[in-house]
PDB file of C-alpha atoms in Angstrom:
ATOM      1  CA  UNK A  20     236.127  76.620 -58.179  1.00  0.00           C
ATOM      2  CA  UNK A  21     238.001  77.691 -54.756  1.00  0.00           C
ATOM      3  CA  UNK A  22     235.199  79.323 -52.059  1.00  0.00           C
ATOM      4  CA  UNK A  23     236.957  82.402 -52.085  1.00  0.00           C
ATOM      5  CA  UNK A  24     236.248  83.059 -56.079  1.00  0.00           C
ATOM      6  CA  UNK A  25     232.924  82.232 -56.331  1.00  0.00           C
ATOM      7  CA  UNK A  26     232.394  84.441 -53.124  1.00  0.00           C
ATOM      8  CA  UNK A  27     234.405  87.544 -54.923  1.00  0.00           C
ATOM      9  CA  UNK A  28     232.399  86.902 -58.302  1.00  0.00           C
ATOM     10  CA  UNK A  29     228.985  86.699 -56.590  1.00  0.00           C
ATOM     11  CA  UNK A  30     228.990  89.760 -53.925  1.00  0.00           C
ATOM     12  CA  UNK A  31     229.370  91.925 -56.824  1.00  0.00           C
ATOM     13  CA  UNK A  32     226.072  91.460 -57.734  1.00  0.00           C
ATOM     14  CA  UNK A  33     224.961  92.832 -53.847  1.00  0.00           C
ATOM     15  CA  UNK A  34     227.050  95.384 -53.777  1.00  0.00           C
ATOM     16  CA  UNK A  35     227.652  96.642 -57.803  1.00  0.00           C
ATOM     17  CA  UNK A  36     225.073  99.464 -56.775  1.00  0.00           C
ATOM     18  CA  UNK A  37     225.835 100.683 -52.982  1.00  0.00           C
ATOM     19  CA  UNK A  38     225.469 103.913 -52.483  1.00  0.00           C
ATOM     20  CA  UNK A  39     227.319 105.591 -49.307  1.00  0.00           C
ATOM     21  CA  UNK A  40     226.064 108.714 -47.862  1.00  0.00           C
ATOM     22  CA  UNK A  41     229.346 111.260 -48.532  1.00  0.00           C
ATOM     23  CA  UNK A  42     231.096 112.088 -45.635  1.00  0.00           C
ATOM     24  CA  UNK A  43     230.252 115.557 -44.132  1.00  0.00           C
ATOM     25  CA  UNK A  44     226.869 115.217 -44.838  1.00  0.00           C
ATOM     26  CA  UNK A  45     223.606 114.990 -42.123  1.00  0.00           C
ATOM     27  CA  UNK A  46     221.787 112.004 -42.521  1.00  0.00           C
ATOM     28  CA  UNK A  47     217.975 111.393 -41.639  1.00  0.00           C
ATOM     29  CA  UNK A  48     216.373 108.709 -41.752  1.00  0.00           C
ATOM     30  CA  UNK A  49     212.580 109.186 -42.708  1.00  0.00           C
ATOM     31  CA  UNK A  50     210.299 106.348 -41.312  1.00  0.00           C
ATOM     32  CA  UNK A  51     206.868 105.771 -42.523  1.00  0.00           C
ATOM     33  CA  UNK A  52     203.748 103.185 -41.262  1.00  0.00           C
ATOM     34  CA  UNK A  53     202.604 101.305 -44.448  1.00  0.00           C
ATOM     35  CA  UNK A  54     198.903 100.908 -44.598  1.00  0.00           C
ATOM     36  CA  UNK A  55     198.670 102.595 -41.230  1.00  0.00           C
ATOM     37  CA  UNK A  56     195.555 104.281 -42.069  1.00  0.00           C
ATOM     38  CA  UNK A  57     194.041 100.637 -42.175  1.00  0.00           C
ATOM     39  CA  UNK A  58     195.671  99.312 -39.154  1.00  0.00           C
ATOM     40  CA  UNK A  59     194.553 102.102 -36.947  1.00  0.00           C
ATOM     41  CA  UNK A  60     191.139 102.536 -37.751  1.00  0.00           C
ATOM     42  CA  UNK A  61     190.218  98.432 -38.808  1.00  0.00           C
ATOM     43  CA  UNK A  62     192.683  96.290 -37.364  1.00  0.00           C
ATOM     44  CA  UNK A  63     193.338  97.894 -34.128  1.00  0.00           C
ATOM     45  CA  UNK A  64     190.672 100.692 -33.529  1.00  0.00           C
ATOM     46  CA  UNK A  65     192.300 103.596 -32.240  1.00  0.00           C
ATOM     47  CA  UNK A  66     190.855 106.370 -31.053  1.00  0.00           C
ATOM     48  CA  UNK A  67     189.967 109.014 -33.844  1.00  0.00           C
ATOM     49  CA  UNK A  68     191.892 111.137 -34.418  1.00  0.00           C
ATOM     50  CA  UNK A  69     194.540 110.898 -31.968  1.00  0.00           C
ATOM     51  CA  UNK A  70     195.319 108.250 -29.294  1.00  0.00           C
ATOM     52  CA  UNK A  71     197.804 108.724 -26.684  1.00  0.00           C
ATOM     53  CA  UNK A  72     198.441 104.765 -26.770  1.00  0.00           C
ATOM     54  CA  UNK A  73     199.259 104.903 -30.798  1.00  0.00           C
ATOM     55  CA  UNK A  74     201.320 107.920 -29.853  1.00  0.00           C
ATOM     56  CA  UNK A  75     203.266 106.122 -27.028  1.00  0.00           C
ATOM     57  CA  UNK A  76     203.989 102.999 -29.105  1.00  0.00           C
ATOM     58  CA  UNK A  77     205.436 105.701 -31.499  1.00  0.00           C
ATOM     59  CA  UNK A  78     207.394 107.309 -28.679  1.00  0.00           C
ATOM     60  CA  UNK A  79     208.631 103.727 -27.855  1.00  0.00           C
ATOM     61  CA  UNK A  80     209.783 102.855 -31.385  1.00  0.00           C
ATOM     62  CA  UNK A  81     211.766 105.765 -31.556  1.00  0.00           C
ATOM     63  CA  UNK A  82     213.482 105.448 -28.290  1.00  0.00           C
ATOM     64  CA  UNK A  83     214.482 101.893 -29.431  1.00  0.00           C
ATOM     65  CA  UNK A  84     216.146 102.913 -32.826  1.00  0.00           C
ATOM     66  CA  UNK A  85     218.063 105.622 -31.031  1.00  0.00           C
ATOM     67  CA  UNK A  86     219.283 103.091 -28.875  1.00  0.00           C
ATOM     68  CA  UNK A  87     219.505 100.204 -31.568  1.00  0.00           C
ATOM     69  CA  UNK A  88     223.574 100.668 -32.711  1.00  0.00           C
ATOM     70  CA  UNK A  89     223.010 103.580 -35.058  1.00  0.00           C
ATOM     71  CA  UNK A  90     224.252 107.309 -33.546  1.00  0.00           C
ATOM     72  CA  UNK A  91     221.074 108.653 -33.624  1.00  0.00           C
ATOM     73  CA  UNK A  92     220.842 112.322 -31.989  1.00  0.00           C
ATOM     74  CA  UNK A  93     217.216 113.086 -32.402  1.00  0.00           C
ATOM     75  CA  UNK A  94     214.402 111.627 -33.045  1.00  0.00           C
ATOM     76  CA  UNK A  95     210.554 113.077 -33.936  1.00  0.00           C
ATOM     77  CA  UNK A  96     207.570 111.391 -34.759  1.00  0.00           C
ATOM     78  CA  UNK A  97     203.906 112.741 -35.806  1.00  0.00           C
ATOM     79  CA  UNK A  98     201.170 110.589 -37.158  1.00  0.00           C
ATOM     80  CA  UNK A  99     202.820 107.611 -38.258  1.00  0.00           C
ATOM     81  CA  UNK A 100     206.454 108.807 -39.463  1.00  0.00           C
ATOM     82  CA  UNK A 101     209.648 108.885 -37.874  1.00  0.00           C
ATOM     83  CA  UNK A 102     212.510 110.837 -38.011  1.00  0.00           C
ATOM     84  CA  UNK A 103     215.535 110.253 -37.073  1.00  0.00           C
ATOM     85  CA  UNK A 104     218.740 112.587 -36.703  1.00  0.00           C
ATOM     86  CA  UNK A 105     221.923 110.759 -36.970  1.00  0.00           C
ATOM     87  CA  UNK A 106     225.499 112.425 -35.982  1.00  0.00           C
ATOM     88  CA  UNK A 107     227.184 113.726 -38.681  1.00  0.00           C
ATOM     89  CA  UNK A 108     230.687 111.938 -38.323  1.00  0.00           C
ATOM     90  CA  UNK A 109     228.159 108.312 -38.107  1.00  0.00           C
ATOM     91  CA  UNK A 110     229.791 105.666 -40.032  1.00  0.00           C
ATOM     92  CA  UNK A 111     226.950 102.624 -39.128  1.00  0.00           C
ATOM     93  CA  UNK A 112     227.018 100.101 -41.655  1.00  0.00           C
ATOM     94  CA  UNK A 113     230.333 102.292 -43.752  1.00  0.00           C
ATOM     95  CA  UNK A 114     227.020 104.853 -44.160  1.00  0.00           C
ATOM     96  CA  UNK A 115     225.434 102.628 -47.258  1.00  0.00           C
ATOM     97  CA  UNK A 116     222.334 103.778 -47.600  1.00  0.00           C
ATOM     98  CA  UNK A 117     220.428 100.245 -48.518  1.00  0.00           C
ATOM     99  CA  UNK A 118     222.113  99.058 -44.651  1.00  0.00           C
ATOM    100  CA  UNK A 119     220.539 101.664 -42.628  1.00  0.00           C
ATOM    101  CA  UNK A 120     217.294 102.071 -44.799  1.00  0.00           C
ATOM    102  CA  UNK A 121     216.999  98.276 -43.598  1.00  0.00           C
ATOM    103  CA  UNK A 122     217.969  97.759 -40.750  1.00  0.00           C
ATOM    104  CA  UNK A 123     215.989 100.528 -39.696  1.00  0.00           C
ATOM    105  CA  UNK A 124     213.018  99.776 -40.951  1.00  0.00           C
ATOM    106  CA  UNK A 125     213.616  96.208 -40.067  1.00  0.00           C
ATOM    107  CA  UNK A 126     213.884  97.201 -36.517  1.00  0.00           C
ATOM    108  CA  UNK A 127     211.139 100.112 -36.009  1.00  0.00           C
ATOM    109  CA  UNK A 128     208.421  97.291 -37.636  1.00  0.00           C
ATOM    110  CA  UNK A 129     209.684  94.611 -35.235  1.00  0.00           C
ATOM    111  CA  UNK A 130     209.573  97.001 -31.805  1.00  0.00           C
ATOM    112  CA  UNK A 131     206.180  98.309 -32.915  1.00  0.00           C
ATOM    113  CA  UNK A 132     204.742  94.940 -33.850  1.00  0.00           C
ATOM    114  CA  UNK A 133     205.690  93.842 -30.299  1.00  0.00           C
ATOM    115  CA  UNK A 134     204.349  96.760 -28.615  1.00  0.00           C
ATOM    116  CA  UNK A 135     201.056  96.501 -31.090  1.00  0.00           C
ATOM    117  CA  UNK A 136     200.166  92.744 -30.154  1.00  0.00           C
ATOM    118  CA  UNK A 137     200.221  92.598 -34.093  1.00  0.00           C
ATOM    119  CA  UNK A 138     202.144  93.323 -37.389  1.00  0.00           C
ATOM    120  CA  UNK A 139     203.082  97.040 -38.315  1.00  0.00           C
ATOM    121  CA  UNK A 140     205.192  97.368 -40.660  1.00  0.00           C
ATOM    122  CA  UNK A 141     207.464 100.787 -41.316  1.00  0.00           C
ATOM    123  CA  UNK A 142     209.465 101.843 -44.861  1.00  0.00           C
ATOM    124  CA  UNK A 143     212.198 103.836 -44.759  1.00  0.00           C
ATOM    125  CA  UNK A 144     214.158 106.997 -47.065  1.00  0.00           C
ATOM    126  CA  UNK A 145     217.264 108.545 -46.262  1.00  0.00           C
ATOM    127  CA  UNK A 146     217.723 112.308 -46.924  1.00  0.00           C
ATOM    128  CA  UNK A 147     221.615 113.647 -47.278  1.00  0.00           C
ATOM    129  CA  UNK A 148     221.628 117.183 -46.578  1.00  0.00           C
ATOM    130  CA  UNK A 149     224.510 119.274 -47.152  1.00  0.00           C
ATOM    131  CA  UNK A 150     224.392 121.708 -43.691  1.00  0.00           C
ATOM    132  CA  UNK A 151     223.155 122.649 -40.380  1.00  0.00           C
ATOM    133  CA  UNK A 152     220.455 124.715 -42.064  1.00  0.00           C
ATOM    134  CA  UNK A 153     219.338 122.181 -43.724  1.00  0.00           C
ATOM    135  CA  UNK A 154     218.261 119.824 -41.361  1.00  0.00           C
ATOM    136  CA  UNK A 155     216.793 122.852 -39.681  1.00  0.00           C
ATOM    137  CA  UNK A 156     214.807 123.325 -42.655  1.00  0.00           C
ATOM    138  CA  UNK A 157     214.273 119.179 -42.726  1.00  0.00           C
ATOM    139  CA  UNK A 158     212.455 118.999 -39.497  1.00  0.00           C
ATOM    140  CA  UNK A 159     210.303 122.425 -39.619  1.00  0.00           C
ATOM    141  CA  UNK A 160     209.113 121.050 -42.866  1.00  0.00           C
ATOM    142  CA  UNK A 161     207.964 117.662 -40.968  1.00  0.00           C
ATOM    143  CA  UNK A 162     206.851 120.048 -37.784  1.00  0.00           C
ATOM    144  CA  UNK A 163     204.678 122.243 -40.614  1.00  0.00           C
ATOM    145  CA  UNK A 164     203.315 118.897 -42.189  1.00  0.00           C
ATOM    146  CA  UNK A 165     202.237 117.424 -38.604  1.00  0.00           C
ATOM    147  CA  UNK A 166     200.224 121.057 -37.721  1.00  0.00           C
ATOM    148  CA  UNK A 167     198.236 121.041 -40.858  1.00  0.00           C
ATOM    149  CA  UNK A 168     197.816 116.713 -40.815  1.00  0.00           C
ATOM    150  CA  UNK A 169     196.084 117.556 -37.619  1.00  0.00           C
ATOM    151  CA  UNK A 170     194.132 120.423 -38.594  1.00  0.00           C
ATOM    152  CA  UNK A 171     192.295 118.393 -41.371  1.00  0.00           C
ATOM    153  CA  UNK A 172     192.577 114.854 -39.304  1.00  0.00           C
ATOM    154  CA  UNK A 173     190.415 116.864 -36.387  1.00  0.00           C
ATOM    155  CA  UNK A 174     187.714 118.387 -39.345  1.00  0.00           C
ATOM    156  CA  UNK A 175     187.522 114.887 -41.094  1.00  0.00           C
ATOM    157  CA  UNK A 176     186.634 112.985 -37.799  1.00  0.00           C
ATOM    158  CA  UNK A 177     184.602 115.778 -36.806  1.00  0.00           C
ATOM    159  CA  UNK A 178     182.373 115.491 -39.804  1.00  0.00           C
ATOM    160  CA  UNK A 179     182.397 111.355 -39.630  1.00  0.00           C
ATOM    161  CA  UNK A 180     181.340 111.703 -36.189  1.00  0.00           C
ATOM    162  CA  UNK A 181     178.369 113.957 -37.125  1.00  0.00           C
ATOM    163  CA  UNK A 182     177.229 111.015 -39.378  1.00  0.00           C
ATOM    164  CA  UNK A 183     179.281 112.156 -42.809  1.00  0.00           C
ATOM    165  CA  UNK A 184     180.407 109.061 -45.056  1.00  0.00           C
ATOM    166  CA  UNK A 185     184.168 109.119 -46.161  1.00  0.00           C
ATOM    167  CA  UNK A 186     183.325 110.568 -48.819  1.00  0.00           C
ATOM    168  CA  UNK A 187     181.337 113.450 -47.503  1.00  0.00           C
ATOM    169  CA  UNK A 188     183.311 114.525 -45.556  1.00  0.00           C
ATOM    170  CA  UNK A 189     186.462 114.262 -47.846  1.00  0.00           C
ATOM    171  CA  UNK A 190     184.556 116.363 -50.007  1.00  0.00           C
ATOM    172  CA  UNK A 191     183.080 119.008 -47.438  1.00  0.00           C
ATOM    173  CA  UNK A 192     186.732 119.877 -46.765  1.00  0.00           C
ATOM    174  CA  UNK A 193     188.076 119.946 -50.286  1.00  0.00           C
ATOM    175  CA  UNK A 194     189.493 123.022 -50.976  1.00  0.00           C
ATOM    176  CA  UNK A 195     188.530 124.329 -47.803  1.00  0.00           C
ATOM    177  CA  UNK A 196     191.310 127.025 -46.043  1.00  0.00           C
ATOM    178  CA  UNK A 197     193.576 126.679 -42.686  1.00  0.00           C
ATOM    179  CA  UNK A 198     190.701 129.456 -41.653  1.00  0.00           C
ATOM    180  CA  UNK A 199     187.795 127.581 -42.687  1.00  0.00           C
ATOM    181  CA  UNK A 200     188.892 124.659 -41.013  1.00  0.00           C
ATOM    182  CA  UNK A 201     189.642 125.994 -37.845  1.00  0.00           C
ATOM    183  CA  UNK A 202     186.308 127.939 -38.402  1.00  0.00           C
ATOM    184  CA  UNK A 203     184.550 124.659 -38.994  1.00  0.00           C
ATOM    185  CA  UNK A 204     185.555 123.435 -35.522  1.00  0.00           C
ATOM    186  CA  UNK A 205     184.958 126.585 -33.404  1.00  0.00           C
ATOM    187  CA  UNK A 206     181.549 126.047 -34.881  1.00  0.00           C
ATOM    188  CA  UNK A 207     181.410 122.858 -33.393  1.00  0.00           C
ATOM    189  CA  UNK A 208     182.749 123.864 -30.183  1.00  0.00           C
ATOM    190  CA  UNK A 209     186.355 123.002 -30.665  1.00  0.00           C
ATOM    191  CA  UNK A 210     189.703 125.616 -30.006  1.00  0.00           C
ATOM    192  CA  UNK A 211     192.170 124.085 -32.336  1.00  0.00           C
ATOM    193  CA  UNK A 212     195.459 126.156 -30.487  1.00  0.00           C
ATOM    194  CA  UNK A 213     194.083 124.477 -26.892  1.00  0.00           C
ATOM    195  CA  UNK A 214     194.628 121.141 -27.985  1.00  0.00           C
ATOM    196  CA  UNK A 215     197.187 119.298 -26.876  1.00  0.00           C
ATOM    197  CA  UNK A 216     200.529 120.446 -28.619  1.00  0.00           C
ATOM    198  CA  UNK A 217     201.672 116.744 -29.532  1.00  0.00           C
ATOM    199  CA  UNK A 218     198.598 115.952 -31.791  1.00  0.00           C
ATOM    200  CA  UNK A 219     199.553 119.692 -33.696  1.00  0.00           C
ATOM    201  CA  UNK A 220     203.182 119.424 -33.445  1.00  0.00           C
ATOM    202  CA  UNK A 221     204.367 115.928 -33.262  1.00  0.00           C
ATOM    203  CA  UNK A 222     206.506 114.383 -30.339  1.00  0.00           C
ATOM    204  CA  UNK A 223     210.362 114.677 -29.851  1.00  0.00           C
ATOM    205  CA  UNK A 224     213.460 111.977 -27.909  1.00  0.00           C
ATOM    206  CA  UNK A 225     216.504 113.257 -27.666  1.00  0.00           C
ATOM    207  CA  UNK A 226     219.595 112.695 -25.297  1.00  0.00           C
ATOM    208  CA  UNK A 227     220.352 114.723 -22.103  1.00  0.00           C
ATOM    209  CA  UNK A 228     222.983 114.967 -19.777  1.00  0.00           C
ATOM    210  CA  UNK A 229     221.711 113.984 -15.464  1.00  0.00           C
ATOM    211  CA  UNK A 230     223.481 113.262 -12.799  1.00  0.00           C
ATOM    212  CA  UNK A 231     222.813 110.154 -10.151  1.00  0.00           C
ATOM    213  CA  UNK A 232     224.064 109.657  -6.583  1.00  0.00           C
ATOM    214  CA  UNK A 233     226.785 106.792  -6.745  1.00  0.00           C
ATOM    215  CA  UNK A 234     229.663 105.514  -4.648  1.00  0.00           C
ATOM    216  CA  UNK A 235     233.198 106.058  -5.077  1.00  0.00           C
ATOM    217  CA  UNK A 236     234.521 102.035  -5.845  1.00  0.00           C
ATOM    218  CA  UNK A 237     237.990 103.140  -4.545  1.00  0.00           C
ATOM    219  CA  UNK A 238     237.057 105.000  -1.323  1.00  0.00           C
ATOM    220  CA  UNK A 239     233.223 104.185  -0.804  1.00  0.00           C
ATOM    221  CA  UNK A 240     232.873 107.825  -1.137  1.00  0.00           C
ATOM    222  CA  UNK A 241     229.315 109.016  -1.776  1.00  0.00           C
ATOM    223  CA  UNK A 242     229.701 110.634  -5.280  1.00  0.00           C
ATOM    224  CA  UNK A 243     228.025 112.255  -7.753  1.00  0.00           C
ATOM    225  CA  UNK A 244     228.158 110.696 -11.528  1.00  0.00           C
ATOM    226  CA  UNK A 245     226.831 111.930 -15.149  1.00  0.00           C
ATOM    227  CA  UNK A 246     224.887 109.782 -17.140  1.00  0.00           C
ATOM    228  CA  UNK A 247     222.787 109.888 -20.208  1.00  0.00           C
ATOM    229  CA  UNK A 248     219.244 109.352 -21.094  1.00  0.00           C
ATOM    230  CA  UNK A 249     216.316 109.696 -23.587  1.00  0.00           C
ATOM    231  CA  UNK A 250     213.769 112.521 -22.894  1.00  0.00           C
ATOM    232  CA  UNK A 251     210.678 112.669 -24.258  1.00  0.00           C
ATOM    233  CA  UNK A 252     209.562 116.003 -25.278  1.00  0.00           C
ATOM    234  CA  UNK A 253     205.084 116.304 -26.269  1.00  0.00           C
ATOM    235  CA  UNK A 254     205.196 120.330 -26.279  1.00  0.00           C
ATOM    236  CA  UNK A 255     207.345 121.348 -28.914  1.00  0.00           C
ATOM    237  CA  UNK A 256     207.744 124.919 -29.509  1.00  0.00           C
ATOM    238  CA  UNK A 257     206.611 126.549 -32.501  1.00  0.00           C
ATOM    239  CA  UNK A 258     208.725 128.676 -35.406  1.00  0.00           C
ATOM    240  CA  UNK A 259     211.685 129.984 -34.553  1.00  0.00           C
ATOM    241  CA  UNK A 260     211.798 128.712 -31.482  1.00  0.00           C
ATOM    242  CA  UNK A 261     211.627 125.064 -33.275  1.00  0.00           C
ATOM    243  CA  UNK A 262     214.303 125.906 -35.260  1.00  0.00           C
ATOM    244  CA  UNK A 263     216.461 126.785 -32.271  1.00  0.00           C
ATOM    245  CA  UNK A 264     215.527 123.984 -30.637  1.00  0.00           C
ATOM    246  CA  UNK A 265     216.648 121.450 -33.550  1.00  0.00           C
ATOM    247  CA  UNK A 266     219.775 123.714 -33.848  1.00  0.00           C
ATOM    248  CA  UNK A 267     220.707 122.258 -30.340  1.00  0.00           C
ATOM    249  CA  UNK A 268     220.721 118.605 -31.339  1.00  0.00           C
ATOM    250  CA  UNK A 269     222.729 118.996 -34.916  1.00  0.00           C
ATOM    251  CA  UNK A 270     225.824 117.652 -34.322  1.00  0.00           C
TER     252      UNK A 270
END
């Protein structure tokens, strides 16, 4: 049997079920740490229950897989997700959704394991969504999760601290409300709103627009030139003001 034959015959099986992501829709990719809750407290103990050097390996992972090939836009991470923006017209990979699912994944677990000194490794989802208002909608929903993650993250290691077991203090907070909670920790001498906005409202990378002193290479002319880079954003606003700010970045 000729090469080519048995090639045509056997990539059906690889590719009888590709999916490709419609064109004219957004894409995000969602990514998520698996068995992060072990790694951070066991394996590596991070601080409880936020650590700016968890948070910065974050930060770097996402600056790498907006720089990684894909046309990512935006990128926001809380806890141990990502979330990635990518341009609407991006045709990475012909837009199958088993490529960039991945190849993302494959690289966010690689740049974090380096960065770690150890083995993290991420999942990933895509979500096709049909307009601008949806992706809106997209990341509030992540922003919204991230605010109350760290309401009950800041409760549950406030009550371990104190000397609760797991359980306890799962318990002490079941069924307890967004005003009970923060109640729990003015009691205990804690402002939730004047902590630092990242650990209640995730972190954000996105590209901007600078310009750099540079020569002329035809005249030696001192010059000014446009170039791009990632910016890190830890105080994201809140609301509408989030959604305005996301609005900015769909493209």
């Amino acid at each position: 049997m000729k090469f080519e034959n048995l090639d045509a015959r056997m990539r059906v099986y690889e590719t009888a079920h590709d999916h490709c992501v419609l064109p004219g829709l957004h894409i995000v990719v969602r990514l998520d740490g698996k068995n992060f809750t072990r790694l951070t407290k066991e394996t590596w103990p991070f601080e409880a229950p936020f650590d700016p050097c968890f948070r910065d390996l974050m930060l770097d992972t996402v600056t790498h897989l907006m720089e990684c090939g894909v046309s990512a836009v935006y990128g926001y991470t809380q806890s141990d997700e990502i979330s990635l923006l990518l341009r609407q017209d991006d045709n990475s990979f012909g837009r199958k959704t088993r490529k960039l699912i991945s190849v993302l994944a494959g690289e966010a677990s690689a740049k974090f394991s380096l960065g770690l000194g150890g083995v993290g490794v991420f999942d990933a989802r895509v979500s096709q969504l049909p307009s601008t208002a949806s992706v809106i909608e997209y990341f509030r929903w992540r922003h919204e999760d991230a605010h109350r993650n760290a309401l009950s993250a800041h409760c549950y290691w406030l009550l371990r601290k104190r000397g609760d077991s797991a359980q306890a203090a799962n318990q002490a907070l079941l069924g307890l409300s967004t005003a009970g909670k923060n109640e729990l920790l003015f009691q205990h001498g804690i402002q939730f709103n004047d902590l630092p906005a990242w650990q209640k409202r995730g972190t954000a990378i996105h590209w901007e627009d600078y310009q750099k002193p540079a020569l002329d290479p035809k005249t030696g002319e001192a010059i000014t030139a446009q170039r791009r880079r990632l910016s890190r954003n830890l105080e994201l606003p809140l609301g509408e003001a989030y959604a305005e700010y996301v609005r900015g970045f769909v493209i």
